[in-house]
Amino acid sequence: MADPVVREFLGPGPVTVVAAGKAAAGMVEGFVAATDVPIRHGVAVGVEDARIPPPLRWRTGGHPGPTSASVLAGREALRAARETPGSECLVVLLSGGASALLAVPADRVTLDEKIEATRALLAAGVPIHEINCVRKHLSAVKGGCLARASPGRVLTLAVSDVVSPVEDDPSVIGSGPTVPDTTTYADALAIIDRPGLRERVPPGVRVRFERGKQGRVSETLKEEADPTKSLYRVIGSRRHAMQGAEAAAQARGYATTLIDTPIVGEARWVGARHPARMLRAAESMTGSRCVVSSGETTVTVRGKGRGGRNQEVALGAVAGLPALGDPMVFVSVGTDGIDGPTDAAGAIVDSASAARALRLRLPPPDTYLIDNNAYAYFDRLGDLIRVGPTGTNVGDLQLLLTR
């Protein structure tokens, strides 16, 4: 373990391990390889079956929505936390998807109610930090509840897919199961009370939030963590992905530049405007140029088609790319290899995409955007990017290549 503070905090062991998220298996493997601390027991939960070293147990949970398997994993995680001796350390390995994969409904709330509420929020394009606020107040494991269950020290190592409103915010990664929560039941109630949402959220959710606002239900963890009892480290983020993309481009002879600001907003509008911004960032460079950005856009679902936020970003770029002048290629891709409920990670667009679509007699891109059907458009063009699940998630990458 390279970080001496982390190594000292771990102590001689043994430790209890809870891992949750798309990178759970890889993070367990990395932790075991990086330390010689014995593991007493624990549980890991991810999106697909995986092999991990004993005595850890593997569970496959639900994503993007929690399932009964997610609840079983969440209960095992809470049990592991409670059984951690006061003199030992609970190691929590978090990555993207942990919110859905590690789920225990709060008292008087059913899993179906949690699922219905989350679906309503996702369909309305609610930002991820607001979705996590609601999740925390419907959960017995999020919002610091996992850490509160442990008598021992708690070390959290996290791979972050959080870009806003506070980048790599520990209280948002995995809905913050090991850190204090600054949001309240009043905040959660205000989110679900918006027009278009209040009718779609189950009544039981509203009842819990109203009782919480009245002080009749215990709040999420609020006190600041004791530094001798809790340590949190972000060990992977969108910046690492950008640096990797930059290094790969440089190895292929491109001059490169990075856009540091996270890319957020409605996916189709990001696609319409962002390539021009990327081109401006490349103005001072000569030769073959590569501009890299990253972030996480949102999609407001109004249609019945298939796709994901990266495919909508790419489709939003199709019409405007030829007008930017120089021949260029634009890509938007999810680092987890999964974009929405599809087998694609994203899509690739070039200056000739619109012309090729016309030759195939495809309707205009707006027709597909209205129906949230970007997948069908790029499937016809053969421009979907399919890489399969990568086993991690640090948000989305956009690349612009031009000469």
Short mmCIF file of C-alpha atoms in Angstrom, two decimals:
data_model
loop_
_atom_site.label_atom_id
_atom_site.label_comp_id
_atom_site.label_asym_id
_atom_site.label_seq_id
_atom_site.Cartn_x
_atom_site.Cartn_y
_atom_site.Cartn_z
CA MET A 1 0.00 0.00 0.00
CA ALA A 2 1.72 3.16 -1.26
CA ASP A 3 -0.09 5.64 1.02
CA PRO A 4 1.59 5.43 4.45
CA VAL A 5 -1.40 7.09 6.15
CA VAL A 6 -3.73 4.43 4.79
CA ARG A 7 -1.32 1.66 5.74
CA GLU A 8 -1.03 2.90 9.30
CA PHE A 9 -4.80 3.32 9.58
CA LEU A 10 -5.36 -0.28 8.48
CA GLY A 11 -3.23 -1.62 11.30
CA PRO A 12 -1.94 -5.17 11.42
CA GLY A 13 -5.35 -6.70 10.77
CA PRO A 14 -7.38 -8.70 10.37
CA VAL A 15 -9.88 -6.50 8.53
CA THR A 16 -13.46 -6.87 7.38
CA VAL A 17 -14.16 -5.93 3.75
CA VAL A 18 -17.32 -4.64 2.09
CA ALA A 19 -17.02 -3.91 -1.66
CA ALA A 20 -19.85 -2.55 -3.79
CA GLY A 21 -20.07 -1.24 -7.34
CA LYS A 22 -19.15 -2.02 -10.93
CA ALA A 23 -15.48 -2.23 -9.96
CA ALA A 24 -16.04 -4.35 -6.82
CA ALA A 25 -14.20 -7.45 -8.06
CA GLY A 26 -11.25 -5.47 -9.41
CA MET A 27 -10.99 -3.38 -6.27
CA VAL A 28 -10.96 -6.49 -4.07
CA GLU A 29 -8.24 -7.97 -6.27
CA GLY A 30 -6.25 -4.74 -6.08
CA PHE A 31 -6.63 -4.45 -2.31
CA VAL A 32 -5.45 -8.00 -1.76
CA ALA A 33 -2.48 -7.48 -4.08
CA ALA A 34 -1.49 -4.17 -2.47
CA THR A 35 -1.62 -5.25 1.17
CA ASP A 36 -0.58 -8.18 3.30
CA VAL A 37 -3.34 -7.56 5.83
CA PRO A 38 -5.40 -10.69 6.55
CA ILE A 39 -9.12 -10.53 5.85
CA ARG A 40 -11.46 -11.81 8.55
CA HIS A 41 -14.61 -11.90 6.40
CA GLY A 42 -16.85 -9.71 4.28
CA VAL A 43 -18.98 -9.40 1.17
CA ALA A 44 -18.60 -7.94 -2.32
CA VAL A 45 -21.45 -7.09 -4.69
CA GLY A 46 -21.26 -6.24 -8.38
CA VAL A 47 -23.29 -6.35 -11.59
CA GLU A 48 -22.03 -9.72 -12.87
CA ASP A 49 -20.76 -12.97 -11.39
CA ALA A 50 -17.13 -12.83 -10.33
CA ARG A 51 -14.59 -14.84 -8.40
CA ILE A 52 -12.99 -13.26 -5.36
CA PRO A 53 -10.65 -14.74 -2.76
CA PRO A 54 -12.12 -16.37 0.34
CA PRO A 55 -13.24 -15.70 3.00
CA LEU A 56 -15.09 -12.95 1.09
CA ARG A 57 -18.45 -13.85 -0.41
CA TRP A 58 -19.60 -12.60 -3.81
CA ARG A 59 -23.13 -11.39 -4.50
CA THR A 60 -24.62 -10.19 -7.79
CA GLY A 61 -26.99 -7.28 -7.29
CA GLY A 62 -29.28 -5.23 -9.49
CA HIS A 63 -28.33 -2.26 -11.65
CA PRO A 64 -29.39 0.40 -12.58
CA GLY A 65 -32.22 -0.36 -10.14
CA PRO A 66 -31.89 -2.37 -6.93
CA THR A 67 -33.28 -5.90 -6.69
CA SER A 68 -33.97 -8.36 -3.90
CA ALA A 69 -30.38 -9.54 -4.41
CA SER A 70 -29.21 -5.97 -3.72
CA VAL A 71 -31.14 -6.06 -0.45
CA LEU A 72 -29.54 -9.37 0.57
CA ALA A 73 -26.12 -7.91 -0.18
CA GLY A 74 -26.96 -4.78 1.80
CA ARG A 75 -28.05 -6.81 4.81
CA GLU A 76 -24.83 -8.84 4.62
CA ALA A 77 -22.81 -5.63 4.49
CA LEU A 78 -24.57 -4.27 7.58
CA ARG A 79 -23.99 -7.57 9.40
CA ALA A 80 -20.30 -7.52 8.45
CA ALA A 81 -20.03 -3.94 9.74
CA ARG A 82 -21.69 -4.80 13.05
CA GLU A 83 -19.39 -7.80 13.51
CA THR A 84 -16.21 -5.74 13.02
CA PRO A 85 -14.44 -5.69 16.43
CA GLY A 86 -13.80 -2.26 17.93
CA SER A 87 -10.03 -2.77 17.66
CA GLU A 88 -10.14 -3.65 13.95
CA CYS A 89 -10.91 -1.94 10.64
CA LEU A 90 -13.84 -2.15 8.27
CA VAL A 91 -12.57 -1.58 4.71
CA VAL A 92 -15.23 -0.30 2.31
CA LEU A 93 -14.41 -0.36 -1.42
CA LEU A 94 -16.87 1.79 -3.40
CA SER A 95 -17.35 2.37 -7.11
CA GLY A 96 -20.04 3.51 -9.53
CA GLY A 97 -23.31 1.61 -9.22
CA ALA A 98 -22.94 0.99 -5.48
CA SER A 99 -26.17 2.87 -4.72
CA ALA A 100 -28.27 0.30 -6.57
CA LEU A 101 -26.15 -2.74 -5.77
CA LEU A 102 -26.13 -2.20 -2.00
CA ALA A 103 -29.68 -1.55 -0.87
CA VAL A 104 -31.64 -1.98 2.35
CA PRO A 105 -35.02 -0.22 2.44
CA ALA A 106 -35.70 1.91 5.51
CA ASP A 107 -38.45 0.95 7.93
CA ARG A 108 -41.97 1.11 6.45
CA VAL A 109 -40.59 1.45 2.91
CA THR A 110 -40.68 -1.42 0.43
CA LEU A 111 -38.12 -2.21 -2.25
CA ASP A 112 -40.79 -1.69 -4.91
CA GLU A 113 -41.44 1.80 -3.59
CA LYS A 114 -37.73 2.60 -3.72
CA ILE A 115 -37.49 1.28 -7.28
CA GLU A 116 -40.56 3.21 -8.45
CA ALA A 117 -39.27 6.43 -6.89
CA THR A 118 -35.81 6.05 -8.44
CA ARG A 119 -37.28 5.30 -11.88
CA ALA A 120 -39.43 8.41 -11.69
CA LEU A 121 -36.40 10.54 -10.80
CA LEU A 122 -34.24 9.04 -13.56
CA ALA A 123 -36.98 9.48 -16.17
CA ALA A 124 -37.36 13.13 -15.17
CA GLY A 125 -33.64 13.79 -15.67
CA VAL A 126 -33.07 14.65 -11.99
CA PRO A 127 -29.33 15.18 -11.28
CA ILE A 128 -27.54 12.30 -9.60
CA HIS A 129 -26.83 14.20 -6.38
CA GLU A 130 -30.56 14.82 -5.92
CA ILE A 131 -31.37 11.19 -6.69
CA ASN A 132 -28.85 10.18 -4.02
CA CYS A 133 -30.48 12.55 -1.52
CA VAL A 134 -33.77 10.71 -2.01
CA ARG A 135 -32.06 7.30 -1.92
CA LYS A 136 -30.31 8.07 1.35
CA HIS A 137 -33.57 8.91 3.08
CA LEU A 138 -35.17 5.68 1.89
CA SER A 139 -32.24 3.52 3.01
CA ALA A 140 -30.87 1.79 6.10
CA VAL A 141 -27.35 1.54 4.63
CA LYS A 142 -26.71 4.84 2.80
CA GLY A 143 -26.12 8.29 4.26
CA GLY A 144 -23.50 7.08 6.75
CA CYS A 145 -25.59 4.19 8.09
CA LEU A 146 -23.01 1.53 7.16
CA ALA A 147 -20.26 3.32 9.09
CA ARG A 148 -22.60 3.93 12.03
CA ALA A 149 -23.11 0.16 12.26
CA SER A 150 -19.39 -0.56 12.72
CA PRO A 151 -17.76 -0.58 16.19
CA GLY A 152 -14.34 -0.52 14.51
CA ARG A 153 -12.43 1.97 12.37
CA VAL A 154 -13.75 2.58 8.83
CA LEU A 155 -11.47 2.99 5.82
CA THR A 156 -13.19 3.89 2.54
CA LEU A 157 -11.39 3.63 -0.81
CA ALA A 158 -13.53 4.98 -3.64
CA VAL A 159 -13.55 5.12 -7.42
CA SER A 160 -15.59 8.22 -8.22
CA ASP A 161 -18.14 8.83 -10.98
CA VAL A 162 -19.41 12.01 -9.30
CA VAL A 163 -18.86 15.27 -11.19
CA SER A 164 -21.34 17.74 -9.66
CA PRO A 165 -22.32 19.77 -7.77
CA VAL A 166 -19.12 18.94 -5.82
CA GLU A 167 -16.71 16.77 -7.76
CA ASP A 168 -15.77 13.46 -6.09
CA ASP A 169 -18.06 14.30 -3.16
CA PRO A 170 -17.81 11.37 -0.67
CA SER A 171 -21.40 11.93 0.43
CA VAL A 172 -22.60 11.28 -3.13
CA ILE A 173 -20.33 8.38 -4.20
CA GLY A 174 -22.46 5.29 -3.60
CA SER A 175 -24.86 7.60 -1.72
CA GLY A 176 -22.27 8.01 1.03
CA PRO A 177 -22.66 4.86 3.17
CA THR A 178 -19.64 5.75 5.32
CA VAL A 179 -19.72 9.55 5.62
CA PRO A 180 -21.97 12.18 7.20
CA ASP A 181 -24.87 13.43 5.11
CA THR A 182 -25.66 17.14 4.81
CA THR A 183 -29.06 16.60 3.18
CA THR A 184 -32.30 16.25 5.12
CA TYR A 185 -35.78 14.81 4.83
CA ALA A 186 -36.94 18.33 3.98
CA ASP A 187 -34.53 18.38 1.01
CA ALA A 188 -35.78 14.98 -0.18
CA LEU A 189 -39.39 16.08 0.14
CA ALA A 190 -38.70 19.23 -1.90
CA ILE A 191 -37.19 17.11 -4.71
CA ILE A 192 -40.15 14.76 -5.07
CA ASP A 193 -42.62 17.64 -4.70
CA ARG A 194 -41.76 19.15 -8.09
CA PRO A 195 -44.40 19.27 -10.82
CA GLY A 196 -44.34 16.10 -12.88
CA LEU A 197 -42.78 14.11 -10.03
CA ARG A 198 -45.23 14.37 -7.15
CA GLU A 199 -47.80 12.23 -9.00
CA ARG A 200 -45.22 9.56 -9.97
CA VAL A 201 -43.59 8.96 -6.59
CA PRO A 202 -45.26 6.30 -4.39
CA PRO A 203 -47.37 7.67 -1.49
CA GLY A 204 -45.30 5.66 1.02
CA VAL A 205 -42.19 7.63 0.05
CA ARG A 206 -43.94 10.93 0.65
CA VAL A 207 -45.24 9.70 4.01
CA ARG A 208 -41.73 8.79 5.17
CA PHE A 209 -40.28 12.13 4.08
CA GLU A 210 -43.07 14.05 5.78
CA ARG A 211 -42.57 12.08 9.01
CA GLY A 212 -38.83 12.70 8.76
CA LYS A 213 -39.33 16.43 8.25
CA GLN A 214 -41.46 16.43 11.40
CA GLY A 215 -38.66 14.72 13.34
CA ARG A 216 -40.56 11.45 13.75
CA VAL A 217 -37.93 9.41 11.84
CA SER A 218 -34.20 9.33 12.59
CA GLU A 219 -32.08 11.40 10.20
CA THR A 220 -29.09 10.12 8.27
CA LEU A 221 -25.63 10.40 9.89
CA LYS A 222 -24.91 14.07 10.60
CA GLU A 223 -21.97 14.33 13.01
CA GLU A 224 -18.48 14.79 11.59
CA ALA A 225 -16.41 11.61 11.54
CA ASP A 226 -13.65 11.17 14.15
CA PRO A 227 -10.36 11.20 12.11
CA THR A 228 -9.02 8.39 14.28
CA LYS A 229 -12.09 6.29 13.43
CA SER A 230 -12.71 7.17 9.79
CA LEU A 231 -10.49 7.70 6.73
CA TYR A 232 -11.68 8.33 3.15
CA ARG A 233 -9.62 8.27 -0.06
CA VAL A 234 -10.70 8.74 -3.70
CA ILE A 235 -8.32 6.48 -5.65
CA GLY A 236 -9.80 6.80 -9.15
CA SER A 237 -11.79 9.48 -10.98
CA ARG A 238 -12.66 10.96 -14.38
CA ARG A 239 -9.29 12.72 -14.39
CA HIS A 240 -7.49 9.38 -14.45
CA ALA A 241 -9.56 8.37 -17.50
CA MET A 242 -8.75 11.66 -19.24
CA GLN A 243 -5.04 11.19 -18.56
CA GLY A 244 -5.22 7.67 -19.98
CA ALA A 245 -6.96 8.89 -23.14
CA GLU A 246 -4.43 11.69 -23.51
CA ALA A 247 -1.50 9.28 -23.20
CA ALA A 248 -3.04 6.95 -25.80
CA ALA A 249 -3.56 9.84 -28.22
CA GLN A 250 -0.02 11.12 -27.76
CA ALA A 251 1.34 7.65 -28.44
CA ARG A 252 -0.47 7.83 -31.81
CA GLY A 253 1.08 11.18 -32.73
CA TYR A 254 -1.69 13.58 -31.68
CA ALA A 255 -1.13 16.92 -30.03
CA THR A 256 -3.48 16.90 -27.05
CA THR A 257 -5.30 19.18 -24.66
CA LEU A 258 -7.74 18.50 -21.82
CA ILE A 259 -10.88 20.43 -20.88
CA ASP A 260 -10.80 20.42 -17.10
CA THR A 261 -14.38 21.51 -16.40
CA PRO A 262 -16.78 18.55 -16.08
CA ILE A 263 -19.29 18.26 -18.92
CA VAL A 264 -22.85 18.24 -17.60
CA GLY A 265 -26.33 19.15 -18.81
CA GLU A 266 -29.00 17.70 -21.10
CA ALA A 267 -27.22 15.23 -23.36
CA ARG A 268 -28.69 16.32 -26.71
CA TRP A 269 -27.79 19.99 -26.08
CA VAL A 270 -24.30 19.08 -24.95
CA GLY A 271 -23.87 17.21 -28.24
CA ALA A 272 -25.05 20.21 -30.25
CA ARG A 273 -22.66 22.68 -28.58
CA HIS A 274 -19.70 20.83 -27.11
CA PRO A 275 -17.78 19.90 -30.31
CA ALA A 276 -17.41 23.60 -31.17
CA ARG A 277 -16.06 24.27 -27.70
CA MET A 278 -13.59 21.41 -28.08
CA LEU A 279 -12.47 22.76 -31.46
CA ARG A 280 -11.81 26.18 -29.91
CA ALA A 281 -9.66 24.49 -27.27
CA ALA A 282 -7.53 23.03 -30.09
CA GLU A 283 -6.98 26.31 -31.98
CA SER A 284 -3.43 26.87 -30.71
CA MET A 285 -2.27 23.39 -31.74
CA THR A 286 -1.09 22.22 -35.15
CA GLY A 287 -1.10 18.89 -36.95
CA SER A 288 -3.30 16.04 -35.75
CA ARG A 289 -5.15 17.23 -32.67
CA CYS A 290 -7.07 15.45 -29.88
CA VAL A 291 -9.22 17.21 -27.31
CA VAL A 292 -10.41 15.23 -24.28
CA SER A 293 -13.19 16.08 -21.85
CA SER A 294 -15.26 14.15 -19.33
CA GLY A 295 -18.30 14.41 -17.10
CA GLU A 296 -21.82 13.07 -16.89
CA THR A 297 -24.79 14.40 -18.81
CA THR A 298 -28.46 13.68 -18.17
CA VAL A 299 -31.34 12.54 -20.37
CA THR A 300 -34.95 13.57 -19.96
CA VAL A 301 -36.89 10.55 -21.21
CA ARG A 302 -39.95 11.47 -23.26
CA GLY A 303 -39.93 8.81 -25.97
CA LYS A 304 -40.05 5.03 -26.10
CA GLY A 305 -36.82 4.33 -27.97
CA ARG A 306 -33.49 2.90 -26.84
CA GLY A 307 -30.25 4.65 -26.07
CA GLY A 308 -28.21 6.28 -23.35
CA ARG A 309 -26.74 9.64 -22.51
CA ASN A 310 -23.57 9.10 -24.58
CA GLN A 311 -25.53 8.04 -27.64
CA GLU A 312 -27.74 11.13 -27.26
CA VAL A 313 -24.65 13.36 -26.93
CA ALA A 314 -23.26 11.87 -30.15
CA LEU A 315 -26.59 12.15 -31.98
CA GLY A 316 -26.92 15.77 -30.88
CA ALA A 317 -23.59 16.45 -32.64
CA VAL A 318 -24.48 14.94 -36.02
CA ALA A 319 -26.20 17.93 -37.64
CA GLY A 320 -23.68 20.57 -36.55
CA LEU A 321 -20.38 18.77 -37.09
CA PRO A 322 -20.06 19.46 -40.87
CA ALA A 323 -20.43 23.21 -40.26
CA LEU A 324 -17.34 23.28 -38.05
CA GLY A 325 -15.09 23.11 -41.12
CA ASP A 326 -12.17 20.72 -40.85
CA PRO A 327 -12.96 17.00 -41.13
CA MET A 328 -13.24 15.65 -37.60
CA VAL A 329 -14.39 12.77 -35.45
CA PHE A 330 -16.37 13.14 -32.21
CA VAL A 331 -16.89 10.39 -29.67
CA SER A 332 -18.87 10.13 -26.44
CA VAL A 333 -18.47 6.94 -24.45
CA GLY A 334 -19.22 5.60 -20.96
CA THR A 335 -16.13 4.40 -19.11
CA ASP A 336 -18.12 1.47 -17.72
CA GLY A 337 -18.80 0.19 -21.24
CA ILE A 338 -22.55 0.44 -20.68
CA ASP A 339 -24.67 3.32 -21.95
CA GLY A 340 -28.25 3.15 -20.79
CA PRO A 341 -30.10 -0.17 -21.16
CA THR A 342 -28.11 -1.14 -24.28
CA ASP A 343 -25.08 -3.21 -25.28
CA ALA A 344 -23.22 -0.10 -26.46
CA ALA A 345 -20.87 2.17 -24.52
CA GLY A 346 -21.61 5.16 -26.74
CA ALA A 347 -21.26 6.22 -30.36
CA ILE A 348 -18.86 7.80 -32.85
CA VAL A 349 -19.71 10.65 -35.23
CA ASP A 350 -17.69 12.21 -38.05
CA SER A 351 -18.16 15.09 -40.43
CA ALA A 352 -19.77 12.77 -42.99
CA SER A 353 -22.25 11.04 -40.64
CA ALA A 354 -25.17 13.25 -41.67
CA ALA A 355 -24.49 12.63 -45.38
CA ARG A 356 -24.22 8.87 -44.86
CA ALA A 357 -27.52 8.89 -42.96
CA LEU A 358 -29.19 10.70 -45.88
CA ARG A 359 -27.91 8.08 -48.31
CA LEU A 360 -29.49 5.43 -46.09
CA ARG A 361 -32.72 7.48 -46.12
CA LEU A 362 -32.75 7.78 -42.35
CA PRO A 363 -35.06 10.40 -40.83
CA PRO A 364 -33.35 13.51 -39.39
CA PRO A 365 -31.51 13.13 -36.05
CA ASP A 366 -34.20 15.20 -34.28
CA THR A 367 -36.75 12.49 -35.07
CA TYR A 368 -34.67 9.97 -33.14
CA LEU A 369 -33.90 12.40 -30.32
CA ILE A 370 -37.59 13.12 -29.77
CA ASP A 371 -38.15 9.39 -29.27
CA ASN A 372 -34.93 8.88 -27.23
CA ASN A 373 -33.96 6.38 -29.91
CA ALA A 374 -30.30 7.19 -30.60
CA TYR A 375 -29.41 3.49 -30.54
CA ALA A 376 -31.49 2.78 -33.67
CA TYR A 377 -29.85 5.66 -35.57
CA PHE A 378 -26.28 4.60 -34.87
CA ASP A 379 -27.06 0.92 -35.27
CA ARG A 380 -28.13 1.63 -38.87
CA LEU A 381 -24.92 3.60 -39.47
CA GLY A 382 -22.75 0.95 -37.82
CA ASP A 383 -21.33 3.60 -35.48
CA LEU A 384 -22.20 2.22 -32.05
CA ILE A 385 -19.18 1.57 -29.82
CA ARG A 386 -19.38 -1.85 -28.23
CA VAL A 387 -16.57 -2.78 -25.84
CA GLY A 388 -18.46 -4.73 -23.18
CA PRO A 389 -18.48 -3.96 -19.45
CA THR A 390 -15.12 -2.60 -18.30
CA GLY A 391 -15.62 -3.37 -14.62
CA THR A 392 -15.36 0.23 -13.48
CA ASN A 393 -17.02 3.61 -13.89
CA VAL A 394 -15.55 7.12 -13.67
CA GLY A 395 -18.16 8.91 -15.76
CA ASP A 396 -18.15 9.61 -19.50
CA LEU A 397 -15.39 10.58 -21.93
CA GLN A 398 -15.70 12.81 -24.99
CA LEU A 399 -12.96 13.03 -27.65
CA LEU A 400 -12.61 15.26 -30.69
CA LEU A 401 -10.03 14.30 -33.32
CA THR A 402 -9.13 16.68 -36.15
CA ARG A 403 -6.25 17.73 -38.39
#
